[in-house]
Amino acid sequence: MSQALNFFVSSSSRSPATFTISRPSVLPSTGSLRLPVKKSLRTLVAKASAGSDLDESQTLRVLVSENGSGGVLSSATQEYGRNAAPGTDSSSIEVDTVTEAELKENGFRSTRRTKLICTIGPATCGFEQLEALAEGGMNVARINMCHGTREWHRMVIERVRRLNEEKGFAVAIMMDTEGSEIHMGDLGGASSAKAEDGEIWNFTVRSFDPPLPERTVTVNYDGFAEDVKVGDELLVDGGMVRFEVIEKIGPDVKCLCTDPGLLLPRANLTFWRDGKLVRERNAMLPTISSKDWLDIDFGIAEGVDFIAVSFVKSAEVIKHLKSYIQARARDSDISVIAKIESIDSLKNLEEIIQASDGAMVARGDLGAQIPLEQVPSEQQKIVQICRQLNRPVIVASQLLESMIEYPIPTRAEVADVSEAVRQRGDALMLSGESAMGQFPEKALTVLRSVSLRIERMWREQKRHEVIELPSIASSFSDSISEEICNSAAKMANNLEVDALFVYTKNGHMASLLSRCRPDCPIFAFTTTTSVRRRLNLQWGLMPFRLSFSDDMESNLNKTFSLLKARGMIKSGDLIIAVSDMLQSIQVMNVP
Ligand SMILES: Nc1ncnc2c1ncn2[C@@H]1O[C@H](COP(=O)(O)OP(=O)(O)O)[C@@H](O)[C@H]1O
Ligand SMILES: C=C(OP(=O)(O)O)C(=O)O
Ligand SMILES: [K+]
Ligand SMILES: [Mg+2]
């Protein structure tokens, strides 16, 4: 569009600092603005018009305040100061004690941007243990429906909810489905069993009352004995223990142990023929089993925040689940996370991610389905696609595997965590380390300190990524939101502001800002506790619950006084504010 830059900037009646930019006039020099602001303003305007058809009557309002003495900012600031909402008290903003302490002690810059997820298991299900994890930075608690009973999971959910209510945390709950993978039974109640080299074990589809006969493993998939062939290789947990199929007798499959190791209850099983994963009728198993549907009903009833779907093969199953949730959980929105852990999910990656509300690089099972050396490049690709499509992405499994047993990680594990942080994934996840390991809190501390260190290094080196963020908006108003967020994030970096503020009802604007991975933290204000919890999965967002109106000036005044009263911001801090009610970018110093 050749007239793209034909915009007109004028001072509006709202305040001397408000400019209304409308078509089809000419963008004049705006003498009172500092260059970076002016540049960003031009960029914003050019982008908004280049990407979409700006209606003749449509106006894009940009509130610009100049930082520094005199000029527009001071008058805008004075005005905000005068209009401060009376009678606001600090109890009407909800923020967790960890964020509050972090801001007070370390200031804006050093807050952690990468989010942390802990799988809750026997090692961490007590109230005090959960509290210690929340204090240690857990943003999301994950419950894995492969293990434990619904009563046990309900107890964990109740404890997390109580923690949130009593201590002001916003720990979200992610329920992870079992899925239709082939796995072993529960070893008749034993916590593990040792398989030695040269031993012959019986893998059977028969069921037994405990105790199990010696060297017997039950398999959950009825077609197992028919699908495998003599000579197949049987991998437990992607190769932690290996067997060779030597004989089939009806429902029993006799296997010779070739790589010894520890068998754990419900460990995943894959079988390989001629160096390739065998997918017989098991490939036809439904992604969501009948047991999974019951678990999903349970999750909806309990009001979990995320449902992570195991072994997703296509976008259809995600769409199906989302419509199921929508019909059943009208007032509570549950985000659906696609776990990328099968060959099929890699084939339909973009479609699946597009259909989902987020994705997980589930490296545990992924590494049992594709050659291990292919996992890192798939991780990088999945993280990148999620950024581009604006879906939160979780990097999961074996990040600190050795910490299940040892109090410090290996150097290689630290390097792996660093790489995930460097890729700017939204979240890192602990599995066995927190569910049944000996050092759950220490493992969380490692994730936290490595995240902080790598994030700081990248900021200091000013290594802003060159990642191309394509436009994803599907409507004109979405385009405006997207351009505003892209511009605001860029302005925030160029002006080195202390924080971005976003007022968002459904969280969309906050996610668009997070997607840009700006240098400063993003304070995301939202009106409901459920949106606040869901925002807690996304990179760089510090979610606050706050009731606000459509009047941005009063929202800002209220926020300033509440946060100042709690010592979380101070006079003079430079912030940029955007909202999904008013299409505007405001730059100002905290009065
Ligand atoms: N709710 C639970 N009850 C008992 N053990 C659990 C529970 N959740 C997780 N675990 C233990 O933690 C381990 C690691 O968890 P995770 O990676 O989520 O499962 P999996 O190993 O089945 O993929 C599991 O193998 C299991 O031993
Ligand atoms: C996260 C994963 O799934 P689960 O722990 O449920 O097997 C994985 O396979 O990496
Ligand atoms: K699972
Ligand atoms: Mg898995």
XYZ file of C-alpha atoms and ligand atoms in Angstrom:
630
model
C 0.000 0.000 0.000
C 1.637 3.178 -1.118
C -0.401 5.427 1.173
C 0.695 3.344 4.114
C 2.495 6.235 5.757
C -0.194 8.794 5.141
C -1.150 9.335 8.721
C -1.975 12.375 10.629
C -0.882 12.972 14.183
C -2.764 15.511 16.162
C -3.133 16.410 19.737
C -6.489 15.237 21.020
C -8.634 16.881 23.619
C -8.031 14.077 26.134
C -4.660 15.293 27.235
C -1.721 17.035 25.664
C -0.011 13.670 25.400
C -2.683 11.937 23.376
C -2.327 11.820 19.637
C -4.935 10.534 17.283
C -3.495 9.057 14.152
C -5.921 8.789 11.326
C -5.932 8.364 7.638
C -5.476 9.874 5.093
C -3.312 12.705 6.173
C 0.413 13.094 6.327
C 2.641 12.054 9.212
C 4.230 15.305 10.269
C 7.325 15.679 12.307
C 6.320 15.460 15.929
C 8.863 17.828 17.355
C 8.206 17.208 20.984
C 8.807 13.478 20.807
C 12.141 11.827 21.386
C 13.522 10.019 18.412
C 13.129 6.432 19.563
C 9.519 7.063 20.412
C 8.961 8.744 17.110
C 10.630 5.908 15.291
C 8.552 3.310 17.030
C 5.483 5.358 16.387
C 6.263 5.442 12.703
C 6.940 1.725 12.735
C 3.682 1.069 14.474
C 1.748 3.150 12.045
C 3.480 1.735 9.020
C 2.970 -1.790 10.228
C -0.654 -1.317 11.107
C -1.384 -0.023 7.664
C 0.839 -2.355 5.696
C -0.580 -5.475 7.267
C -4.216 -4.628 6.881
C -6.749 -2.361 5.335
C -7.253 0.470 7.707
C -10.732 1.760 7.273
C -10.995 5.459 6.378
C -13.041 6.166 9.462
C -10.952 3.985 11.731
C -8.552 5.687 14.028
C -5.635 4.226 15.796
C -5.018 6.052 19.016
C -1.531 6.152 20.353
C -0.841 7.804 23.630
C 2.781 8.802 23.739
C 4.495 10.330 26.691
C 7.949 11.728 26.460
C 10.324 10.684 29.134
C 12.177 13.603 30.614
C 11.583 17.079 31.816
C 8.801 19.302 30.605
C 7.100 18.330 27.404
C 4.292 15.952 27.113
C 5.166 13.390 29.683
C 5.148 15.602 32.684
C 1.741 16.952 31.851
C 0.423 13.467 31.293
C 1.932 12.369 34.548
C 0.441 15.233 36.437
C -2.900 14.409 35.018
C -2.626 10.813 36.127
C -1.558 11.944 39.507
C -4.591 14.194 39.847
C -7.003 11.519 38.698
C -5.763 8.837 41.038
C -8.722 6.730 42.066
C -9.614 7.557 45.636
C -9.834 4.932 48.296
C -7.932 2.178 46.505
C -6.231 -0.145 48.928
C -3.459 -2.616 48.382
C -5.639 -5.596 49.217
C -7.503 -5.376 45.946
C -4.681 -6.620 43.794
C -3.732 -10.295 43.862
C -0.133 -11.246 43.390
C 1.866 -14.035 44.934
C 4.361 -13.479 47.689
C 7.226 -14.862 45.603
C 6.738 -12.330 42.795
C 6.323 -9.563 45.327
C 9.512 -10.489 47.154
C 11.418 -10.935 43.880
C 10.397 -7.477 42.680
C 11.197 -5.815 45.968
C 14.561 -7.452 46.415
C 15.946 -7.646 42.921
C 14.029 -5.083 40.913
C 12.344 -5.597 37.588
C 15.194 -6.816 35.466
C 16.153 -9.877 37.379
C 12.754 -11.518 37.619
C 12.592 -14.961 36.056
C 10.913 -15.208 32.661
C 10.960 -18.974 32.037
C 8.093 -20.764 33.782
C 8.515 -23.922 35.822
C 6.266 -26.967 36.028
C 6.570 -29.708 38.649
C 4.991 -33.120 38.342
C 3.470 -33.927 41.699
C 3.926 -37.439 43.049
C 4.554 -39.214 46.335
C 7.645 -37.068 47.005
C 5.779 -33.757 46.788
C 2.071 -34.265 47.519
C 2.098 -32.993 51.129
C 0.843 -29.462 51.794
C 4.205 -28.289 53.130
C 6.035 -29.878 50.214
C 3.698 -28.179 47.746
C 4.176 -24.897 49.556
C 7.958 -25.292 49.357
C 7.692 -25.857 45.606
C 5.465 -22.791 45.193
C 7.937 -20.748 47.224
C 10.687 -22.175 45.036
C 9.028 -20.896 41.876
C 6.646 -23.625 40.695
C 4.185 -21.957 38.323
C 2.216 -25.047 37.328
C 1.613 -28.319 39.195
C 1.199 -31.294 36.885
C -0.666 -34.436 37.780
C -0.058 -37.477 35.612
C -3.158 -39.660 35.294
C -0.930 -42.635 34.411
C -0.276 -42.947 38.118
C -2.283 -42.732 41.312
C -6.019 -42.808 41.887
C -8.520 -40.022 41.197
C -8.921 -39.579 44.946
C -5.197 -39.006 45.261
C -5.238 -36.462 42.426
C -8.277 -34.722 43.935
C -6.375 -34.354 47.193
C -3.422 -32.751 45.367
C -5.720 -30.350 43.508
C -7.420 -29.335 46.752
C -4.078 -28.672 48.402
C -2.837 -26.534 45.532
C -6.082 -24.579 45.538
C -5.807 -24.045 49.280
C -2.234 -22.876 48.867
C -3.372 -20.356 46.260
C -6.161 -19.069 48.468
C -4.213 -18.879 51.677
C -0.882 -17.662 50.336
C -1.865 -15.715 47.234
C -0.126 -18.009 44.739
C -1.497 -18.568 41.259
C -0.199 -22.095 40.767
C -2.110 -23.567 37.854
C -3.007 -27.247 37.573
C -2.185 -29.324 34.535
C -3.769 -32.731 34.160
C -1.885 -35.083 31.863
C -3.832 -37.958 30.289
C -2.604 -41.513 30.280
C -3.259 -42.030 26.561
C -3.309 -45.302 24.700
C 0.353 -46.121 24.819
C 1.478 -49.658 25.458
C 2.820 -49.951 28.953
C 3.568 -52.520 31.601
C 1.267 -53.132 34.555
C 2.105 -52.052 38.068
C 4.469 -54.967 38.927
C 1.992 -56.381 41.434
C 2.642 -53.515 43.805
C 6.456 -53.682 43.820
C 8.164 -50.304 43.406
C 10.620 -51.735 40.876
C 12.076 -55.007 39.614
C 15.602 -55.701 38.416
C 16.027 -57.445 35.063
C 19.457 -59.036 34.648
C 21.344 -59.805 31.487
C 20.399 -63.210 30.041
C 17.244 -63.652 32.118
C 14.045 -64.752 30.451
C 10.953 -62.726 31.321
C 7.344 -63.357 30.405
C 5.456 -60.373 28.976
C 1.813 -61.366 29.049
C -1.612 -59.927 28.289
C -3.163 -62.212 30.940
C -4.144 -60.585 34.202
C -3.146 -61.907 37.587
C -4.151 -61.367 41.159
C -1.049 -60.235 43.055
C 1.516 -61.448 43.713
C 2.701 -61.865 40.120
C 4.607 -65.044 39.213
C 8.355 -64.476 39.171
C 9.835 -62.616 36.160
C 6.409 -61.754 34.829
C 5.299 -58.430 33.436
C 1.714 -57.712 32.438
C 1.042 -55.592 29.343
C -1.997 -53.316 29.045
C -2.547 -53.768 25.297
C -4.556 -56.868 24.321
C -3.112 -57.066 20.814
C 0.456 -57.203 22.120
C 1.053 -60.949 21.839
C -0.338 -61.020 18.304
C 1.505 -57.937 17.053
C 5.037 -58.827 18.146
C 7.210 -61.298 16.251
C 10.040 -63.517 17.372
C 13.234 -61.510 16.866
C 11.636 -58.141 17.688
C 13.437 -55.908 20.119
C 11.374 -54.783 23.114
C 12.376 -51.427 24.668
C 11.297 -50.484 28.162
C 11.156 -46.701 28.669
C 12.822 -45.979 25.345
C 15.742 -48.322 25.995
C 16.410 -48.175 29.732
C 16.029 -51.965 29.616
C 16.048 -54.074 26.449
C 14.702 -57.535 25.611
C 14.575 -59.749 22.551
C 11.407 -61.693 21.770
C 12.386 -65.363 21.649
C 9.087 -67.251 21.788
C 5.336 -66.659 21.638
C 2.953 -68.974 23.479
C -0.640 -67.762 23.220
C -0.972 -64.677 25.433
C 2.602 -65.040 26.707
C 5.652 -63.548 25.044
C 8.981 -64.895 26.294
C 11.754 -62.312 26.137
C 15.487 -62.494 26.750
C 17.003 -59.559 28.610
C 19.809 -58.067 26.487
C 20.360 -54.743 28.320
C 19.797 -55.134 32.066
C 18.173 -52.478 34.209
C 15.401 -51.480 36.552
C 11.777 -52.046 35.512
C 9.464 -49.383 36.951
C 5.680 -49.722 37.318
C 3.723 -48.748 34.192
C 6.848 -48.172 32.162
C 6.280 -47.505 28.508
C 6.924 -50.318 25.986
C 7.856 -50.031 22.325
C 8.884 -52.765 19.976
C 11.280 -52.434 17.106
C 11.871 -54.591 14.011
C 14.838 -54.111 11.662
C 15.777 -50.882 13.432
C 12.322 -49.331 13.036
C 9.505 -48.712 15.473
C 6.728 -51.254 14.880
C 3.288 -49.770 14.626
C 0.750 -52.490 14.066
C -2.791 -52.294 15.350
C -1.552 -50.208 18.270
C -1.326 -47.323 15.797
C -5.118 -47.557 15.612
C -5.627 -47.127 19.341
C -7.640 -44.007 20.141
C -5.578 -41.024 21.376
C -8.111 -40.500 24.142
C -9.086 -43.857 25.665
C -12.328 -44.499 27.539
C -10.353 -44.197 30.784
C -8.950 -40.865 29.567
C -12.485 -39.556 28.951
C -13.370 -40.357 32.554
C -10.206 -38.584 33.691
C -11.113 -35.600 31.505
C -14.584 -35.469 33.093
C -12.820 -35.524 36.438
C -10.507 -32.696 35.342
C -13.428 -30.580 34.138
C -15.327 -31.181 37.380
C -12.266 -30.243 39.415
C -11.662 -27.136 37.290
C -8.095 -27.896 36.219
C -6.468 -25.157 34.134
C -4.761 -27.268 31.487
C -5.348 -30.707 30.042
C -2.249 -32.145 28.366
C -3.156 -34.820 25.830
C -0.700 -37.691 25.484
C 0.278 -39.235 22.136
C -1.615 -36.764 19.963
C -1.654 -37.913 16.349
C -3.814 -35.320 14.613
C -5.444 -31.929 15.026
C -8.886 -33.573 14.960
C -8.569 -35.078 18.403
C -7.626 -31.681 19.844
C -10.588 -29.983 18.162
C -12.850 -32.744 19.408
C -11.647 -32.365 22.981
C -11.919 -28.593 22.856
C -15.530 -28.732 21.748
C -16.231 -31.352 24.427
C -14.771 -29.060 27.075
C -16.641 -26.055 25.756
C -19.953 -27.878 25.974
C -19.299 -29.020 29.531
C -17.283 -26.289 31.173
C -19.006 -23.156 29.973
C -17.864 -20.839 32.693
C -14.351 -22.183 33.112
C -12.062 -22.279 30.157
C -9.554 -25.129 30.129
C -6.563 -24.917 27.818
C -5.658 -27.994 25.817
C -1.956 -28.780 25.475
C -0.841 -31.176 22.730
C 1.975 -33.458 23.792
C 4.328 -34.001 20.909
C 5.672 -37.468 21.606
C 4.854 -39.703 18.660
C 5.964 -40.053 15.057
C 2.468 -39.142 13.902
C 2.461 -35.859 15.822
C 5.665 -34.833 14.029
C 3.993 -35.395 10.674
C 1.099 -33.061 11.498
C 2.984 -30.648 13.714
C 1.745 -27.247 12.536
C -1.856 -28.346 12.259
C -1.802 -29.864 15.734
C -0.174 -26.818 17.330
C -2.576 -24.498 15.538
C -5.544 -26.450 16.914
C -4.144 -26.512 20.468
C -3.727 -23.887 23.165
C -0.121 -24.951 23.705
C 2.304 -27.803 23.156
C 4.721 -29.933 25.118
C 7.943 -31.355 23.761
C 7.480 -34.673 25.585
C 10.998 -35.920 25.034
C 10.559 -39.068 27.116
C 8.310 -40.910 24.716
C 9.479 -38.953 21.702
C 12.939 -40.373 22.275
C 11.479 -43.867 22.288
C 9.788 -43.326 18.926
C 12.469 -41.539 16.921
C 16.265 -41.918 17.047
C 17.600 -40.061 20.097
C 19.911 -37.893 18.035
C 16.866 -36.478 16.278
C 15.217 -35.236 19.486
C 17.161 -31.940 19.877
C 16.356 -30.710 16.377
C 12.688 -31.635 16.791
C 12.666 -29.716 20.081
C 14.083 -26.645 18.400
C 11.548 -26.891 15.598
C 8.571 -27.331 17.935
C 9.653 -24.376 20.111
C 10.001 -22.203 17.039
C 6.636 -23.156 15.534
C 4.944 -22.480 18.866
C 6.498 -19.017 19.034
C 5.394 -18.282 15.527
C 1.841 -19.493 16.101
C 1.741 -17.872 19.542
C 1.203 -21.029 21.570
C 3.001 -21.594 24.874
C 5.525 -24.416 24.678
C 6.866 -26.674 27.413
C 10.161 -28.562 27.242
C 9.775 -31.751 29.262
C 11.490 -34.906 30.484
C 14.899 -35.816 31.783
C 16.023 -32.198 32.174
C 17.618 -33.135 35.500
C 17.116 -36.894 35.514
C 20.168 -37.628 37.664
C 18.688 -35.481 40.440
C 16.134 -38.207 41.098
C 19.015 -39.777 43.013
C 21.706 -37.121 43.437
C 21.648 -33.632 44.958
C 23.476 -31.971 42.083
C 22.860 -32.251 38.342
C 25.380 -33.339 35.723
C 27.074 -30.652 33.645
C 25.320 -32.082 30.604
C 21.916 -31.626 32.263
C 22.709 -28.002 33.072
C 23.713 -27.496 29.441
C 20.426 -29.030 28.301
C 18.388 -26.749 30.572
C 20.416 -23.753 29.345
C 19.655 -24.611 25.766
C 15.905 -24.840 26.426
C 16.054 -21.428 28.152
C 18.109 -20.001 25.313
C 15.505 -21.242 22.831
C 13.007 -19.151 24.825
C 10.595 -21.989 25.513
C 7.803 -20.817 27.794
C 8.259 -23.463 30.440
C 10.511 -26.225 31.722
C 9.050 -29.297 33.362
C 10.236 -31.678 36.059
C 8.869 -35.246 35.978
C 10.386 -37.970 38.140
C 12.731 -35.373 39.698
C 9.797 -33.812 41.546
C 7.293 -36.705 41.533
C 9.407 -39.370 43.181
C 12.965 -38.082 43.378
C 14.977 -37.455 46.505
C 15.657 -33.765 45.816
C 12.572 -32.090 44.349
C 13.265 -28.639 45.789
C 16.914 -28.733 44.805
C 15.948 -29.706 41.256
C 13.552 -26.757 41.099
C 16.299 -24.463 42.388
C 18.583 -25.625 39.582
C 15.925 -24.836 36.966
C 15.367 -21.442 38.558
C 18.986 -20.418 38.816
C 19.944 -21.670 35.356
C 16.956 -19.823 33.866
C 17.893 -16.580 35.596
C 21.517 -16.865 34.569
C 20.911 -17.619 30.910
C 18.133 -15.046 30.578
C 20.432 -12.386 32.028
C 23.305 -13.381 29.784
C 21.127 -12.991 26.716
C 19.821 -9.631 27.806
C 23.292 -8.347 28.631
C 24.643 -9.469 25.325
C 21.634 -7.799 23.695
C 21.164 -10.844 21.592
C 17.666 -10.160 20.420
C 16.609 -12.961 18.214
C 16.151 -12.640 14.551
C 13.183 -14.993 14.695
C 10.581 -13.901 12.198
C 7.186 -13.576 13.833
C 4.601 -13.891 11.107
C 1.256 -12.173 11.422
C -1.265 -14.541 12.958
C -4.304 -12.307 13.254
C -7.518 -13.505 11.688
C -9.412 -10.227 11.881
C -8.632 -6.561 11.559
C -9.004 -5.887 15.253
C -6.682 -8.830 15.987
C -4.170 -7.270 13.602
C -4.270 -4.049 15.547
C -3.685 -5.899 18.825
C -0.812 -7.805 17.301
C 0.847 -4.709 15.823
C 0.402 -2.818 19.061
C 2.066 -5.616 21.012
C 4.922 -6.013 18.524
C 5.533 -2.271 18.582
C 5.163 -1.950 22.336
C 7.683 -4.759 22.893
C 10.116 -3.146 20.491
C 9.667 0.238 22.094
C 10.202 -1.352 25.495
C 13.564 -2.732 24.359
C 14.663 0.472 22.607
C 13.610 2.750 25.450
C 14.865 0.289 28.055
C 11.658 0.614 30.039
C 11.306 -1.109 33.388
C 8.124 -3.015 32.675
C 5.325 -3.553 30.213
C 1.818 -3.371 31.665
C -1.011 -5.163 29.905
C -4.668 -5.000 30.922
C -6.298 -8.033 29.464
C -9.610 -9.760 30.108
C -9.003 -13.041 28.272
C -5.205 -12.968 28.230
C -4.767 -12.610 24.482
C -2.896 -9.295 24.528
C -0.644 -10.636 27.279
C 0.267 -13.656 25.171
C 1.022 -11.427 22.177
C 3.454 -9.422 24.295
C 5.008 -12.572 25.747
C 5.502 -13.889 22.220
C 7.872 -10.976 21.504
C 10.068 -12.052 24.456
C 10.878 -8.448 25.437
C 13.794 -7.502 27.716
C 11.585 -6.257 30.550
C 9.009 -8.220 32.542
C 5.351 -8.049 31.563
C 2.873 -7.230 34.331
C -0.350 -8.853 33.154
C -3.468 -7.549 34.886
C -6.565 -9.612 34.463
C -9.954 -9.675 36.114
C -10.390 -13.384 36.842
C -8.334 -15.810 38.897
C -8.653 -18.543 36.256
C -7.132 -16.362 33.518
C -4.457 -15.308 35.989
C -3.546 -18.947 36.608
C -3.442 -19.777 32.919
C -1.158 -16.817 32.182
C 1.273 -18.320 34.655
C 2.443 -20.789 31.983
C 3.651 -18.089 29.615
C 7.132 -16.687 29.242
C 7.788 -13.381 31.014
C 4.247 -12.814 32.277
C 3.709 -11.845 35.905
C -0.002 -12.330 36.317
C -1.955 -10.129 38.715
C -5.667 -10.256 39.420
C -7.198 -6.830 39.485
C -10.664 -5.525 38.778
C -10.463 -2.780 36.209
C -12.717 -0.752 33.979
C -12.637 0.447 30.391
C -11.096 3.692 31.557
C -7.367 3.254 31.156
C -6.452 6.365 33.069
C -8.213 5.210 36.163
C -6.839 1.668 35.700
C -3.307 3.007 35.566
C -3.801 5.245 38.547
C -5.262 2.414 40.538
C -2.442 0.062 39.570
C 0.240 2.611 40.354
C -1.106 3.332 43.799
C -1.669 -0.353 44.631
C 1.765 -1.454 43.457
C 3.490 1.525 45.029
C 1.778 0.849 48.334
C 3.270 -2.654 48.264
C 6.698 -1.426 47.236
C 6.610 -3.275 43.934
C 7.134 -0.182 41.790
C 8.363 3.282 42.598
C 8.041 6.821 41.343
C 10.027 7.393 38.214
C 9.946 3.795 36.900
C 9.366 3.896 33.182
C 6.554 1.722 31.912
C 4.674 1.050 28.706
C 1.020 0.114 29.017
C -1.295 -1.567 26.531
C -4.768 -2.991 26.936
C -7.344 -4.985 25.046
C -10.055 -2.420 25.732
C -8.387 0.620 24.232
C -6.149 0.243 21.198
C -3.323 2.302 22.588
C 0.290 2.328 23.670
C 1.143 4.553 26.601
C 4.655 5.377 27.706
C 5.028 7.025 31.076
C 6.951 7.346 34.271
C 5.263 6.123 37.405
C 4.133 9.325 39.143
N 0.673 -39.764 41.082
C 1.755 -40.520 41.179
N 1.796 -41.539 42.054
C 2.885 -42.314 42.148
N 4.003 -42.155 41.397
C 4.019 -41.165 40.509
C 2.899 -40.297 40.352
N 3.206 -39.414 39.378
C 4.438 -39.716 38.963
N 4.949 -40.766 39.647
C 6.285 -41.366 39.518
O 7.158 -40.458 38.894
C 7.700 -41.009 37.700
C 7.907 -39.938 36.665
O 6.713 -39.297 36.367
P 6.239 -39.058 34.874
O 7.397 -38.752 34.010
O 5.147 -38.084 34.922
O 5.589 -40.455 34.454
P 6.082 -41.593 33.458
O 7.384 -42.089 33.991
O 4.986 -42.586 33.547
O 6.181 -40.977 32.103
C 6.731 -42.104 37.311
O 7.329 -43.105 36.553
C 6.255 -42.600 38.651
O 7.184 -43.505 39.168
C 6.114 -35.843 29.351
C 6.020 -37.048 28.829
O 4.901 -37.824 29.011
P 4.706 -38.813 30.242
O 5.590 -38.387 31.346
O 3.268 -38.761 30.576
O 5.074 -40.116 29.647
C 7.093 -37.605 27.990
O 6.902 -38.679 27.421
O 8.152 -36.938 27.873
K 0.786 -39.106 30.826
Mg 4.951 -39.488 27.463
